[in-house]
GROMACS .gro file of C-alpha atoms in nm:
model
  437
    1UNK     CA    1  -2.640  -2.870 -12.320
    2UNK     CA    2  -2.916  -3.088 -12.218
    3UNK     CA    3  -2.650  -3.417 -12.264
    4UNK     CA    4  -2.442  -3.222 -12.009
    5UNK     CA    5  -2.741  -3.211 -11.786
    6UNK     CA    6  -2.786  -3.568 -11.818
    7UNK     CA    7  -2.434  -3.618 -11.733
    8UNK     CA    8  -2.436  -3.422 -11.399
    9UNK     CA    9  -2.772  -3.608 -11.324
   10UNK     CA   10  -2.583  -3.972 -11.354
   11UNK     CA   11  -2.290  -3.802 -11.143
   12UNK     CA   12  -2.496  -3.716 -10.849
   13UNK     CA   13  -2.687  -4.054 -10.872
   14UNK     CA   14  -2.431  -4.206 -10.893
   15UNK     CA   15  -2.241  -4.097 -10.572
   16UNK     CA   16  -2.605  -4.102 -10.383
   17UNK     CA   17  -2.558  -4.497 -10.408
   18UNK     CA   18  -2.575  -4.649 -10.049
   19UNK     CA   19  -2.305  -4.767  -9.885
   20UNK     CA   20  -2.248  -5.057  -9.699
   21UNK     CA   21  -2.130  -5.070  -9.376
   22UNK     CA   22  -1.891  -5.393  -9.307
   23UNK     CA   23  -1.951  -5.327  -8.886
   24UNK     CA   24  -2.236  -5.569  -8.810
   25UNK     CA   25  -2.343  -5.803  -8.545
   26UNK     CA   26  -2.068  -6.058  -8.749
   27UNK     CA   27  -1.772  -5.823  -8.713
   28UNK     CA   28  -1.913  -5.807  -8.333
   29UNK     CA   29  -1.898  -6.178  -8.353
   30UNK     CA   30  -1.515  -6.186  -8.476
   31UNK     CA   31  -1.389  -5.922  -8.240
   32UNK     CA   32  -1.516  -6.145  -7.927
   33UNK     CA   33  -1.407  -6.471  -8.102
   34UNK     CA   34  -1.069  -6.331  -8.188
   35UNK     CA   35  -0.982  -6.256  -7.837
   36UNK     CA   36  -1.150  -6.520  -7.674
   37UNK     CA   37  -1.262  -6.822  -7.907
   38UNK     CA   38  -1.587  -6.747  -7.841
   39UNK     CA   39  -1.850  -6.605  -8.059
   40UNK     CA   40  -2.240  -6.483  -8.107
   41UNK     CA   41  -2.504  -6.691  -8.196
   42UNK     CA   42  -2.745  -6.599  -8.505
   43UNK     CA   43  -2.980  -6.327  -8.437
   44UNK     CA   44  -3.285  -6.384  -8.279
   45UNK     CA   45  -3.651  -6.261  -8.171
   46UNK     CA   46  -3.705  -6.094  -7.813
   47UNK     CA   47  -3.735  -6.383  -7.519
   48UNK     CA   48  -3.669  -6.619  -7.774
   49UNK     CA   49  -3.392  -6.878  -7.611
   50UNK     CA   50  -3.152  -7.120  -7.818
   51UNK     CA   51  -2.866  -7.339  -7.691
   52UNK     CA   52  -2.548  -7.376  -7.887
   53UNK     CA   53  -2.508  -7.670  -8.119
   54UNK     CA   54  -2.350  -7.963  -7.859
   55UNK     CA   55  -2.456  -7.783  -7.555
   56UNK     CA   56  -2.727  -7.970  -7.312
   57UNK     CA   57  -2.820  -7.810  -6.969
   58UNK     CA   58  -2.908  -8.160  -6.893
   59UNK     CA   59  -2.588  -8.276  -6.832
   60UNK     CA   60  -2.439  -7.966  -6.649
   61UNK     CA   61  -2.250  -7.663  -6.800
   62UNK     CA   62  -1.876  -7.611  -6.804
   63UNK     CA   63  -1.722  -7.257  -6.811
   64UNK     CA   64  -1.721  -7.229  -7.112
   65UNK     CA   65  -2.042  -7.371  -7.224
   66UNK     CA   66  -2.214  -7.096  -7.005
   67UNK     CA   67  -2.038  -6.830  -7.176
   68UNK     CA   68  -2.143  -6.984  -7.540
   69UNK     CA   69  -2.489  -6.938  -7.382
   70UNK     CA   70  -2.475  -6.604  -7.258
   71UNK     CA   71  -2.308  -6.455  -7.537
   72UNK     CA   72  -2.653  -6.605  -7.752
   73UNK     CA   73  -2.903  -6.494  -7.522
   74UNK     CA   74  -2.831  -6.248  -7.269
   75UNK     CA   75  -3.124  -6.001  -7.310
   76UNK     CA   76  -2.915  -5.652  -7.228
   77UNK     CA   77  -2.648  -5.739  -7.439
   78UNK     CA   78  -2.899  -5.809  -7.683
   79UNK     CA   79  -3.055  -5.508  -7.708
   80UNK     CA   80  -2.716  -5.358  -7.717
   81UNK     CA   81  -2.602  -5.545  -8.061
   82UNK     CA   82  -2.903  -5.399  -8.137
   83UNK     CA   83  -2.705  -4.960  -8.164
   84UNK     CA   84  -2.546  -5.153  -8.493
   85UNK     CA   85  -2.874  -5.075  -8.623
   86UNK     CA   86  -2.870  -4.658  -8.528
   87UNK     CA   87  -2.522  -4.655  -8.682
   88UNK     CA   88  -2.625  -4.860  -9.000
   89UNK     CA   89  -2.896  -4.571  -8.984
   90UNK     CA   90  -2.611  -4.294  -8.949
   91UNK     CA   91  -2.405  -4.412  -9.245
   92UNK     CA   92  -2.708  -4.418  -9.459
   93UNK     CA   93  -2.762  -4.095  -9.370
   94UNK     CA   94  -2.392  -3.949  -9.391
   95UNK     CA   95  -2.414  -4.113  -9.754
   96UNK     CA   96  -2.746  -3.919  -9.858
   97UNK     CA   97  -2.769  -3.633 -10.140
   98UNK     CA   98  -2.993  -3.323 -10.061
   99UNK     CA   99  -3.310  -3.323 -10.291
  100UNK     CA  100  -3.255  -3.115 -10.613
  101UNK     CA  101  -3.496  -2.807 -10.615
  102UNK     CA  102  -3.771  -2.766 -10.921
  103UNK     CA  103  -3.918  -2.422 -10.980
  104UNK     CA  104  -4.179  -2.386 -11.166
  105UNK     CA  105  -4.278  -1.985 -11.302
  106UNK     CA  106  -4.598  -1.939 -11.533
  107UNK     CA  107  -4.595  -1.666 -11.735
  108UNK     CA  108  -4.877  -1.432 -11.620
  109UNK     CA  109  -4.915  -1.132 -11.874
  110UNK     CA  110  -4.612  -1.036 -12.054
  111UNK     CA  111  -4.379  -1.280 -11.816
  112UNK     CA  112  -4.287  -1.566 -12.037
  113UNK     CA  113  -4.222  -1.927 -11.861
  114UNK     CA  114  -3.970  -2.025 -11.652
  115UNK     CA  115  -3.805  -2.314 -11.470
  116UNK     CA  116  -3.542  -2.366 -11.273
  117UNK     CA  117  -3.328  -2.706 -11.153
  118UNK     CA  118  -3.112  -2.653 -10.829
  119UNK     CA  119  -2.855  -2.902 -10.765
  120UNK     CA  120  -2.681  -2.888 -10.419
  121UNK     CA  121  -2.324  -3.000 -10.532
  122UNK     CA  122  -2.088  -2.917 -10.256
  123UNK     CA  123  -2.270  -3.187 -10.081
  124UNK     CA  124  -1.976  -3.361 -10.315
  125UNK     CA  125  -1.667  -3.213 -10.124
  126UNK     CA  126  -1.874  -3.238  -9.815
  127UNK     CA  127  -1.968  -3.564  -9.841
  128UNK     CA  128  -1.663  -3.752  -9.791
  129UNK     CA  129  -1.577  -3.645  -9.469
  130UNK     CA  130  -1.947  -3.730  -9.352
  131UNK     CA  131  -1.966  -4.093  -9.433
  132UNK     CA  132  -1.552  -4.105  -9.300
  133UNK     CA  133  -1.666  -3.956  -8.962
  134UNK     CA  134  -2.004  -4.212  -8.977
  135UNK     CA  135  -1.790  -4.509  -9.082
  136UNK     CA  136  -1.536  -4.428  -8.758
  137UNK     CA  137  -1.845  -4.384  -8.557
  138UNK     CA  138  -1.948  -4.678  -8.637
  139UNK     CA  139  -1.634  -4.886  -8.606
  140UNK     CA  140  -1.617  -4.708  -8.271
  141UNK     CA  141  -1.976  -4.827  -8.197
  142UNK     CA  142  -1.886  -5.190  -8.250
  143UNK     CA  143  -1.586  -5.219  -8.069
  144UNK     CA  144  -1.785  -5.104  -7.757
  145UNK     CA  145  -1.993  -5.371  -7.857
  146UNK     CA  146  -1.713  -5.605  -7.827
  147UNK     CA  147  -1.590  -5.452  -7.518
  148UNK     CA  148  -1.931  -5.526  -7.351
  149UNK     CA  149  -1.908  -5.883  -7.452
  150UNK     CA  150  -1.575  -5.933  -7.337
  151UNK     CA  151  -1.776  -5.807  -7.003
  152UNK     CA  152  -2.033  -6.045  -6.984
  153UNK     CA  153  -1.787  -6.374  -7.020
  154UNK     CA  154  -1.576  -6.227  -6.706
  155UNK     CA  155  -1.925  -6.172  -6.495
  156UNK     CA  156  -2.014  -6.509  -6.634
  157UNK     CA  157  -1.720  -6.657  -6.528
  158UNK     CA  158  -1.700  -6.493  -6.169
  159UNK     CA  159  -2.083  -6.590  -6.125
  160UNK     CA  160  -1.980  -6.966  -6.203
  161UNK     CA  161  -1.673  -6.962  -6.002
  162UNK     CA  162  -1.914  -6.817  -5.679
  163UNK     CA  163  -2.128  -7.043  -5.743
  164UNK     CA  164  -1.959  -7.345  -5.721
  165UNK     CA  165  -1.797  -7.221  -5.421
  166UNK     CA  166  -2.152  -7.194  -5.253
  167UNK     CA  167  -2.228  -7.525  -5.349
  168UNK     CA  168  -1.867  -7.672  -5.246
  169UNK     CA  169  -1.898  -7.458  -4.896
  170UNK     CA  170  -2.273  -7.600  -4.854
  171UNK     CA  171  -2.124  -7.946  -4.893
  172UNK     CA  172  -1.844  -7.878  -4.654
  173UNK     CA  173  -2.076  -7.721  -4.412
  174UNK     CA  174  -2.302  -8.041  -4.391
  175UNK     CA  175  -1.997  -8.220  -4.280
  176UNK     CA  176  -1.907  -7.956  -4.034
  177UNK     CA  177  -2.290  -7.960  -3.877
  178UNK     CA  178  -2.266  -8.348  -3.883
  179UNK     CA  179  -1.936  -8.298  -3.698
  180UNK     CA  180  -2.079  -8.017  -3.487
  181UNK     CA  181  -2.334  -8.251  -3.352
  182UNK     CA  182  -2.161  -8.547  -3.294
  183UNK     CA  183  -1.943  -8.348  -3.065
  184UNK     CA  184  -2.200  -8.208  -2.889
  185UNK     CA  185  -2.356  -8.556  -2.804
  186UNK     CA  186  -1.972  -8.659  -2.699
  187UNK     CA  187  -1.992  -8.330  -2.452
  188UNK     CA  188  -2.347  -8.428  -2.332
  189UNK     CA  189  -2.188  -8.809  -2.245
  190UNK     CA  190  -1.882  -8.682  -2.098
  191UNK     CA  191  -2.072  -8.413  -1.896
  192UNK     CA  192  -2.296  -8.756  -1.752
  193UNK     CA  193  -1.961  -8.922  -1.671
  194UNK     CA  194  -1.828  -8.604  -1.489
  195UNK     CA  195  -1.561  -8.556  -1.720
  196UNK     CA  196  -1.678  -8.204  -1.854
  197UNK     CA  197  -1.858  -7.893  -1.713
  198UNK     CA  198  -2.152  -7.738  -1.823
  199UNK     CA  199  -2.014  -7.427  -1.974
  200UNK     CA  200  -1.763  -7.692  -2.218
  201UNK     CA  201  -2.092  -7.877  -2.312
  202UNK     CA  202  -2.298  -7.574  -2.417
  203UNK     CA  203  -2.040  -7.436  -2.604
  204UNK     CA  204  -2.042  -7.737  -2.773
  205UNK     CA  205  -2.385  -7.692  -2.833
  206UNK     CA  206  -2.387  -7.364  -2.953
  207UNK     CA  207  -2.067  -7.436  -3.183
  208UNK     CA  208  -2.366  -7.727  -3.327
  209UNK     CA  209  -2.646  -7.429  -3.388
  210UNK     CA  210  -2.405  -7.234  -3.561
  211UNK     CA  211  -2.280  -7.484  -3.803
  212UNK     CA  212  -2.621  -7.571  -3.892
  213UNK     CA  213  -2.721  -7.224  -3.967
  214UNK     CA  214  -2.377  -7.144  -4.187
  215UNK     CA  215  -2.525  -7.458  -4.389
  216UNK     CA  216  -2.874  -7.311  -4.411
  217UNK     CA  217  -2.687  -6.977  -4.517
  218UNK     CA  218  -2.488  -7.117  -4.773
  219UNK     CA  219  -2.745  -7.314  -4.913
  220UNK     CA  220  -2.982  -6.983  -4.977
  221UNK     CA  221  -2.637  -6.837  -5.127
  222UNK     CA  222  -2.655  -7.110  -5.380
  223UNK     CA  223  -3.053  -6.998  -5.480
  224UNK     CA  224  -2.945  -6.657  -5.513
  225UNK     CA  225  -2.635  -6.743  -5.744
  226UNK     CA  226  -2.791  -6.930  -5.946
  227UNK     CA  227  -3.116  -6.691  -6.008
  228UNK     CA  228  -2.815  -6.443  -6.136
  229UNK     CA  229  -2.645  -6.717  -6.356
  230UNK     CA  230  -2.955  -6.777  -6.493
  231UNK     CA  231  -3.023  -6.428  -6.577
  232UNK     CA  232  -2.642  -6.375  -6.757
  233UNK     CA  233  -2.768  -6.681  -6.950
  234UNK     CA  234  -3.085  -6.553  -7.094
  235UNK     CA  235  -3.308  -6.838  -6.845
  236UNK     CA  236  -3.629  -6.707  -6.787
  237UNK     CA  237  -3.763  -7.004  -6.569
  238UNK     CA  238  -3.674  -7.081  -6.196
  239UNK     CA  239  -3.719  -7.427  -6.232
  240UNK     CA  240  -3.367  -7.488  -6.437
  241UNK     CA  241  -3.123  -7.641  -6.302
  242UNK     CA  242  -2.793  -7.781  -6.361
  243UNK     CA  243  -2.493  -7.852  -6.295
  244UNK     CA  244  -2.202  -7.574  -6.330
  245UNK     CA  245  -1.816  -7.753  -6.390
  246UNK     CA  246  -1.532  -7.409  -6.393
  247UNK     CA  247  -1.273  -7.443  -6.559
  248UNK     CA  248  -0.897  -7.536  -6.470
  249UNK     CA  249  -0.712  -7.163  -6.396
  250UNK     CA  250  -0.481  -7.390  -6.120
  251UNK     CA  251  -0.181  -7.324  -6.390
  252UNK     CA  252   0.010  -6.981  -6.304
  253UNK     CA  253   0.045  -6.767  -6.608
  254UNK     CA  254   0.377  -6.661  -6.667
  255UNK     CA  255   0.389  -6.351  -6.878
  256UNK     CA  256   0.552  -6.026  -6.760
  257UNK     CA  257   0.280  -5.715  -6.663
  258UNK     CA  258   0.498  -5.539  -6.924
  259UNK     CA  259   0.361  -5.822  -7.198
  260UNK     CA  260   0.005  -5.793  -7.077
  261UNK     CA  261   0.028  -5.442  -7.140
  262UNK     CA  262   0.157  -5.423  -7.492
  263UNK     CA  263  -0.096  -5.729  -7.524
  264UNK     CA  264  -0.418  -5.462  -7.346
  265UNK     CA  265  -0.279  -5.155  -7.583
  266UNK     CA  266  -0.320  -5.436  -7.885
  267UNK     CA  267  -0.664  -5.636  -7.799
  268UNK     CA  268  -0.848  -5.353  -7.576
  269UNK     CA  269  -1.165  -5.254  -7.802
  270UNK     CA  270  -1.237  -4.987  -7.569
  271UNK     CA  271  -0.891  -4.842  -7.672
  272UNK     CA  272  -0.930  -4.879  -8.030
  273UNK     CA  273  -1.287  -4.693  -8.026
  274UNK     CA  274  -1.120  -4.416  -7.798
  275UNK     CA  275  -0.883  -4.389  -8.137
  276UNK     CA  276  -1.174  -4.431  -8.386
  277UNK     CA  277  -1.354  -4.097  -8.173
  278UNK     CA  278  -1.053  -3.920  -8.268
  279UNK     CA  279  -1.055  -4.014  -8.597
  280UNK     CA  280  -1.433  -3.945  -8.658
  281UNK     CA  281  -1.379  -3.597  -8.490
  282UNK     CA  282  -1.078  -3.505  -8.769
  283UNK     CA  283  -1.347  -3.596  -9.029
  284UNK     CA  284  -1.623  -3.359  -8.835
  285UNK     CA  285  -1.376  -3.104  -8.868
  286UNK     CA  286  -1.304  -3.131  -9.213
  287UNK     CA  287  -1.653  -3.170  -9.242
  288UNK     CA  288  -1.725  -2.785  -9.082
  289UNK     CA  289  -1.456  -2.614  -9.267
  290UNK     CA  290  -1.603  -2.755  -9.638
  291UNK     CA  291  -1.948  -2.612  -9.515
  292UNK     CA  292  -1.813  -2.257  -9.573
  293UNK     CA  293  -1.841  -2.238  -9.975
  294UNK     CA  294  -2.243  -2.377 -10.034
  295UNK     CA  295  -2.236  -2.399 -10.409
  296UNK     CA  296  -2.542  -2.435 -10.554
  297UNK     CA  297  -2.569  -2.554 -10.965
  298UNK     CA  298  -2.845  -2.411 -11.171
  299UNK     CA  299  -3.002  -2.507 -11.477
  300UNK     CA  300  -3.225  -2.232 -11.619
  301UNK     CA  301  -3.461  -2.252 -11.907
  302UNK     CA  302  -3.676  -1.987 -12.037
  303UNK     CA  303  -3.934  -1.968 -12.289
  304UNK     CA  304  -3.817  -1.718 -12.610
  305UNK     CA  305  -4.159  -1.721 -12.754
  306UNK     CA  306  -4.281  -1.940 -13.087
  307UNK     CA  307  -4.204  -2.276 -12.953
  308UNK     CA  308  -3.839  -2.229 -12.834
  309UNK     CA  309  -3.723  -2.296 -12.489
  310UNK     CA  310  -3.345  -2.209 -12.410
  311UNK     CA  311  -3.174  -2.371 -12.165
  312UNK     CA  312  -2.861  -2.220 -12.004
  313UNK     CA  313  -2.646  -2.354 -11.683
  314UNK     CA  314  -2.533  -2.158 -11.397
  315UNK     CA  315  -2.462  -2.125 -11.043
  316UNK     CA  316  -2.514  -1.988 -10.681
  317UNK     CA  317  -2.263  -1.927 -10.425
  318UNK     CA  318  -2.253  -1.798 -10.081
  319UNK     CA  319  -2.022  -1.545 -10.016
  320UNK     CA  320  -1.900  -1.658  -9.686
  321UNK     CA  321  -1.786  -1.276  -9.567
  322UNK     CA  322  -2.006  -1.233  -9.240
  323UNK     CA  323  -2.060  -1.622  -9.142
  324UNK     CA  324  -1.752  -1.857  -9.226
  325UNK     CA  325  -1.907  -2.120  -9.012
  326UNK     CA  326  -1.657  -2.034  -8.723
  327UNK     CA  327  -1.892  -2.168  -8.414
  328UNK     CA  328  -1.975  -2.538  -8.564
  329UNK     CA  329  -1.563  -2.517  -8.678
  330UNK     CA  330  -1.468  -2.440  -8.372
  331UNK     CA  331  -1.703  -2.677  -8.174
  332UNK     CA  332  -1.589  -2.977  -8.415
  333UNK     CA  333  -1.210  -2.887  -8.298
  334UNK     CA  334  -1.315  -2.905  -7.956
  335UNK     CA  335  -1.483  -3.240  -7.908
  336UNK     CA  336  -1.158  -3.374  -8.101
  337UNK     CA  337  -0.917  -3.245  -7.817
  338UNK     CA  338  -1.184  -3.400  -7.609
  339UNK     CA  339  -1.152  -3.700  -7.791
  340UNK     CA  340  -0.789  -3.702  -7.786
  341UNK     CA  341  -0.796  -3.660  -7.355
  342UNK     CA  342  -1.067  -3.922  -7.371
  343UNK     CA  343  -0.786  -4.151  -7.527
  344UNK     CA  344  -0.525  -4.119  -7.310
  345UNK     CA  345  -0.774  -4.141  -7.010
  346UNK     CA  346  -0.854  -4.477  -7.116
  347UNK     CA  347  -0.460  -4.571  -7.197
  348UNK     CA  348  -0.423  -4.495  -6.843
  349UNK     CA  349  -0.669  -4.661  -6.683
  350UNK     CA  350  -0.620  -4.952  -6.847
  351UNK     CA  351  -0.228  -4.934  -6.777
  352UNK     CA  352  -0.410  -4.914  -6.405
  353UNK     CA  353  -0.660  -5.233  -6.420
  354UNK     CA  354  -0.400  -5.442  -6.577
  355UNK     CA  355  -0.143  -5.345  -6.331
  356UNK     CA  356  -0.407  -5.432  -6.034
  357UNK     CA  357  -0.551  -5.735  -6.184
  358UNK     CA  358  -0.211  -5.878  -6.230
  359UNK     CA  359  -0.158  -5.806  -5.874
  360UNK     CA  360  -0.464  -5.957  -5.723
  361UNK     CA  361  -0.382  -6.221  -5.968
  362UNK     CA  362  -0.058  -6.354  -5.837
  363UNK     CA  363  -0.117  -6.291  -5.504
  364UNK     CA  364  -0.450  -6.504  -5.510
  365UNK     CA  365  -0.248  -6.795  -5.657
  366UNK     CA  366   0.043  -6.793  -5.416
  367UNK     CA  367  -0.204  -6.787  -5.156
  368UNK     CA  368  -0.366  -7.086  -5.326
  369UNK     CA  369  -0.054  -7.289  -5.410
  370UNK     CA  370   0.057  -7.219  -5.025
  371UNK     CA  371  -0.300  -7.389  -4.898
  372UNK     CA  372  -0.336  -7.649  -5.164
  373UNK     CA  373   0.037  -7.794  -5.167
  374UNK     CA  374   0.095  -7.716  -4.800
  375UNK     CA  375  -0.159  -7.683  -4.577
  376UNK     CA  376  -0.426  -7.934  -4.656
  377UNK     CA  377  -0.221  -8.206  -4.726
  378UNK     CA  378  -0.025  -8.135  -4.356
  379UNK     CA  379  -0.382  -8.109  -4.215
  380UNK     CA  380  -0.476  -8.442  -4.396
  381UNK     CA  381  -0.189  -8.594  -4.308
  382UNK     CA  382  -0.221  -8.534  -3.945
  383UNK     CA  383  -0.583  -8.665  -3.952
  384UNK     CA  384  -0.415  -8.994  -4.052
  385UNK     CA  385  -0.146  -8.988  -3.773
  386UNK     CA  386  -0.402  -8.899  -3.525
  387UNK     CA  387  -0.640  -9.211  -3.692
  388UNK     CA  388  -0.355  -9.422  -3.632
  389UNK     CA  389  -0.280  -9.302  -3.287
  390UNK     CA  390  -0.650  -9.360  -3.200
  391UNK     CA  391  -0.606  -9.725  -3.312
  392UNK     CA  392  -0.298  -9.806  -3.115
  393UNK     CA  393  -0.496  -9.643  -2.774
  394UNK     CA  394  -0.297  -9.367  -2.747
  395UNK     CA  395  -0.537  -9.055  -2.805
  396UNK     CA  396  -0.900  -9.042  -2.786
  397UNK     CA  397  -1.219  -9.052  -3.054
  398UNK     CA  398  -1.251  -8.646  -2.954
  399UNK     CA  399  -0.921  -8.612  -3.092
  400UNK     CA  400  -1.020  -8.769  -3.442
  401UNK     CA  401  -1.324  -8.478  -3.444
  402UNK     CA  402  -1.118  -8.219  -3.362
  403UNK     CA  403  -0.868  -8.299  -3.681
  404UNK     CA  404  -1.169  -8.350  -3.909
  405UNK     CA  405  -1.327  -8.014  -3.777
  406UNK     CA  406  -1.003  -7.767  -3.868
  407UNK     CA  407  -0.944  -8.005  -4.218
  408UNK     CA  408  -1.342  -7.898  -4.290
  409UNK     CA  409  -1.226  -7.566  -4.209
  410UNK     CA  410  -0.905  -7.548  -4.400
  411UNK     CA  411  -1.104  -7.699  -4.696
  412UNK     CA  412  -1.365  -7.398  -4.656
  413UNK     CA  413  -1.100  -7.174  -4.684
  414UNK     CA  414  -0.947  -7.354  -5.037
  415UNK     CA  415  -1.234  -7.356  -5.164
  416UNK     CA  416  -1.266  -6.963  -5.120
  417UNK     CA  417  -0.928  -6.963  -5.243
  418UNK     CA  418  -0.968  -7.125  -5.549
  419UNK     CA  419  -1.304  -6.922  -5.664
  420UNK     CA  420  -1.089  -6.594  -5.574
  421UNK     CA  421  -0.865  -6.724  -5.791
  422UNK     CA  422  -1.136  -6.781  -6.107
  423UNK     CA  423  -1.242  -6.434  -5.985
  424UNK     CA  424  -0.901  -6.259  -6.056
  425UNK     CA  425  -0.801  -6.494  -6.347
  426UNK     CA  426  -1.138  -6.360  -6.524
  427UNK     CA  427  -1.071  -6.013  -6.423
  428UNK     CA  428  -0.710  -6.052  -6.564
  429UNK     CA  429  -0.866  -6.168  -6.916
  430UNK     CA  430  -1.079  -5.882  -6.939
  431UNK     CA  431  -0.821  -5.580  -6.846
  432UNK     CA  432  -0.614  -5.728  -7.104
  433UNK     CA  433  -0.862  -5.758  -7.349
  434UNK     CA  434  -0.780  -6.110  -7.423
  435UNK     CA  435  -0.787  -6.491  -7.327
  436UNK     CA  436  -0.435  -6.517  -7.120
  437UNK     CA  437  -0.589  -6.776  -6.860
   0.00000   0.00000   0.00000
């Protein structure tokens, strides 16, 4: 009997032996890399900054160096990796055995001794779906995780793109204010030589204030840009700067919006967790229902008197006639209908971001191909002609301002063309859930 007692011991021991959970900061690390060839950085302490291996902020940042960075040290997503923790927590729990119970009965007066061992065994048939609906809570947990990264590289990418359009638009807008003021001078000669009223020379004055304080404008658009980029990436101190290169997105991607979204359905993490909820829900209700037998194992020994202790097994059972467990049942049942909604909410929103993002998308590009291929090279061209015809006497230096002034503007307006289309290119990535661009 006792060997038997030894046996169920071992058992119980056995199945109380910790599990390990394979959803960590490196499957975090894959999900991101998988979809978009980036991935985390080793663990580190709070405000603690590292640089990936072959990245310098000396010598400027391209796109994707920033991202490398961000992904290793931006604080809130930091402290998000750090939820794999609660769930590591949860599955160690989920995988726990309840405490066997010892009593312990003197023998007072003609009561002999007595002792008691309660094992809680259907803890067995209930464990399984614990740790299941822990381990899918936990999966769940992580692909969030990736989700949020795939979030950071697109607001890293948009913050770079803005960026270098403030600095590209504070460039241009020198030029303009140079311009500005060079035709204001012209006015102020012209209005000495009677060739120009007053009114034509103060608006040429005015048009001079403005484009001075569109440069100051821009310029304090490029301080405030670069105090977020420096937050994405983790950078504490004001005082670094660099350089920020985006990448090339100039080539149109040709897949289908029906591709992206068999693509999104695939790669979306936020889609797979929405399936993992519904998963961990079936195991809560499984869980519920196996709660209605509690089956308790005893092992009873009692002393006969003259030495001899007898030891006996037996059991304890709740008759489950007045309280089958019907409220947590039917609560469990509930949040997995929730969960299922939940799942097609998400299926159709992202069916509606990919949908708009591939919309913004192409439109920004045909609007960028129409300026870049078209209308800045006629505007360039016809600063030559009009070069030209200045040479041969025929027009006069005004004229040559005037065709600089609308090719500054029309290169104002590529630029915000071309950082619209970074914008939607990185919003494309991310409703699809995956590097397309």
């Amino acid at each position: 009997m006792i060997g038997k007692t030894h046996i169920s011991v071992l058992i119980l021991l056995a199945a109380g032996c910790a599990v390990q959970s394979p959803y960590d900061r490196s499957f975090v690390s894959q999900g991101i890399k998988d979809r978009t060839a980036y991935e985390l950085g080793q663990e580190t302490q709070p405000g603690q900054f590292n640089l990936p291996e072959g990245v310098s902020l000396d010598d400027g940042l391209s796109e994707d160096e920033a991202v490398a960075v961000a992904l290793w040290n931006n604080a809130p997503f930091q402290a998000d990796l750090e939820a794999l923790g609660f769930a590591r927590a949860d599955l160690v729990e989920a995988n726990m055995l309840a405490n066997p119970v010892f009593s312990l009965l003197f023998p007072v007066g003609p009561k002999l001794f007595e002792a008691k061992l309660n094992l809680p065994i259907d803890v067995l048939w209930q464990r399984p779906h614990r740790i299941a609906a822990a381990q899918f809570d936990a999966q769940s947990l992580s692909e969030n995780l990736v989700e949020h990264g795939l979030g950071l590289i697109r607001d890293v990418q948009i913050t770079c793109a803005d960026l270098w359009m403030a600095r590209e638009q504070a460039r241009l807008g020198q030029e303009d204010a140079q311009l500005r003021f060079e035709m204001a001078e012209l006015a102020k000669a012209r209005l000495g030589a009677g060739d120009v009223s007053e009114l034509a020379t103060s608006v040429a004055y005015v048009d001079s204030l403005r484009a001075d304080d569109a440069t100051k404008r821009f310029s304090k658009q490029i301080i405030l840009l670069r105090q977020r980029l420096n937050a994405l990436l983790g950078l504490i101190s004001d005082d670094t700067t660099f350089d920020v290169i985006p990448s090339d997105v100039t080539s149109r991607s040709e897949v289908s919006i029906d591709e992206l979204l068999e693509i999104a359905f695939v790669a979306r993490p936020d889609l797979r967790a929405a399936e993992l909820a519904i998963e961990a829900a079936g195991e809560r209700v499984g869980w519920e229902q196996s709660k209605i037998y509690n089956f308790i194992a005893i092992i009873d020994a009692k002393d006969k008197g003259e030495d001899s202790l007898n030891i006996g097994p037996g059991f304890s059972i709740e008759i489950p006639i007045l309280n089958q467990n019907n409220g947590q049942i039917a609560r469990a049942k509930a949040e997995m209908k929730q969960a299922a909604r939940q799942y097609e909410a998400v299926r159709q929103d992202i069916i509606l971001q990919v949908r708009q993002a591939h919309t913004q998308y192409v439109s920004a590009h045909e609007e960028f191909e129409l300026w870049n291929n078209h209308i800045i090279p006629s505007l360039e061209e016809a600063l030559e002609q009009t070069q030209k015809s200045l040479a041969a006497g025929e027009v006069s230096y005004l004229s040559i301002l005037e065709a600089r002034g609308k090719l500054i503007e029309a290169r104002m307006r590529w630029t915000e063309l071309a950082a619209n289309l970074h914008r939607t290119a990185a919003e494309l990535n991310y409703c699809v859930g995956k590097r397309m661009i």
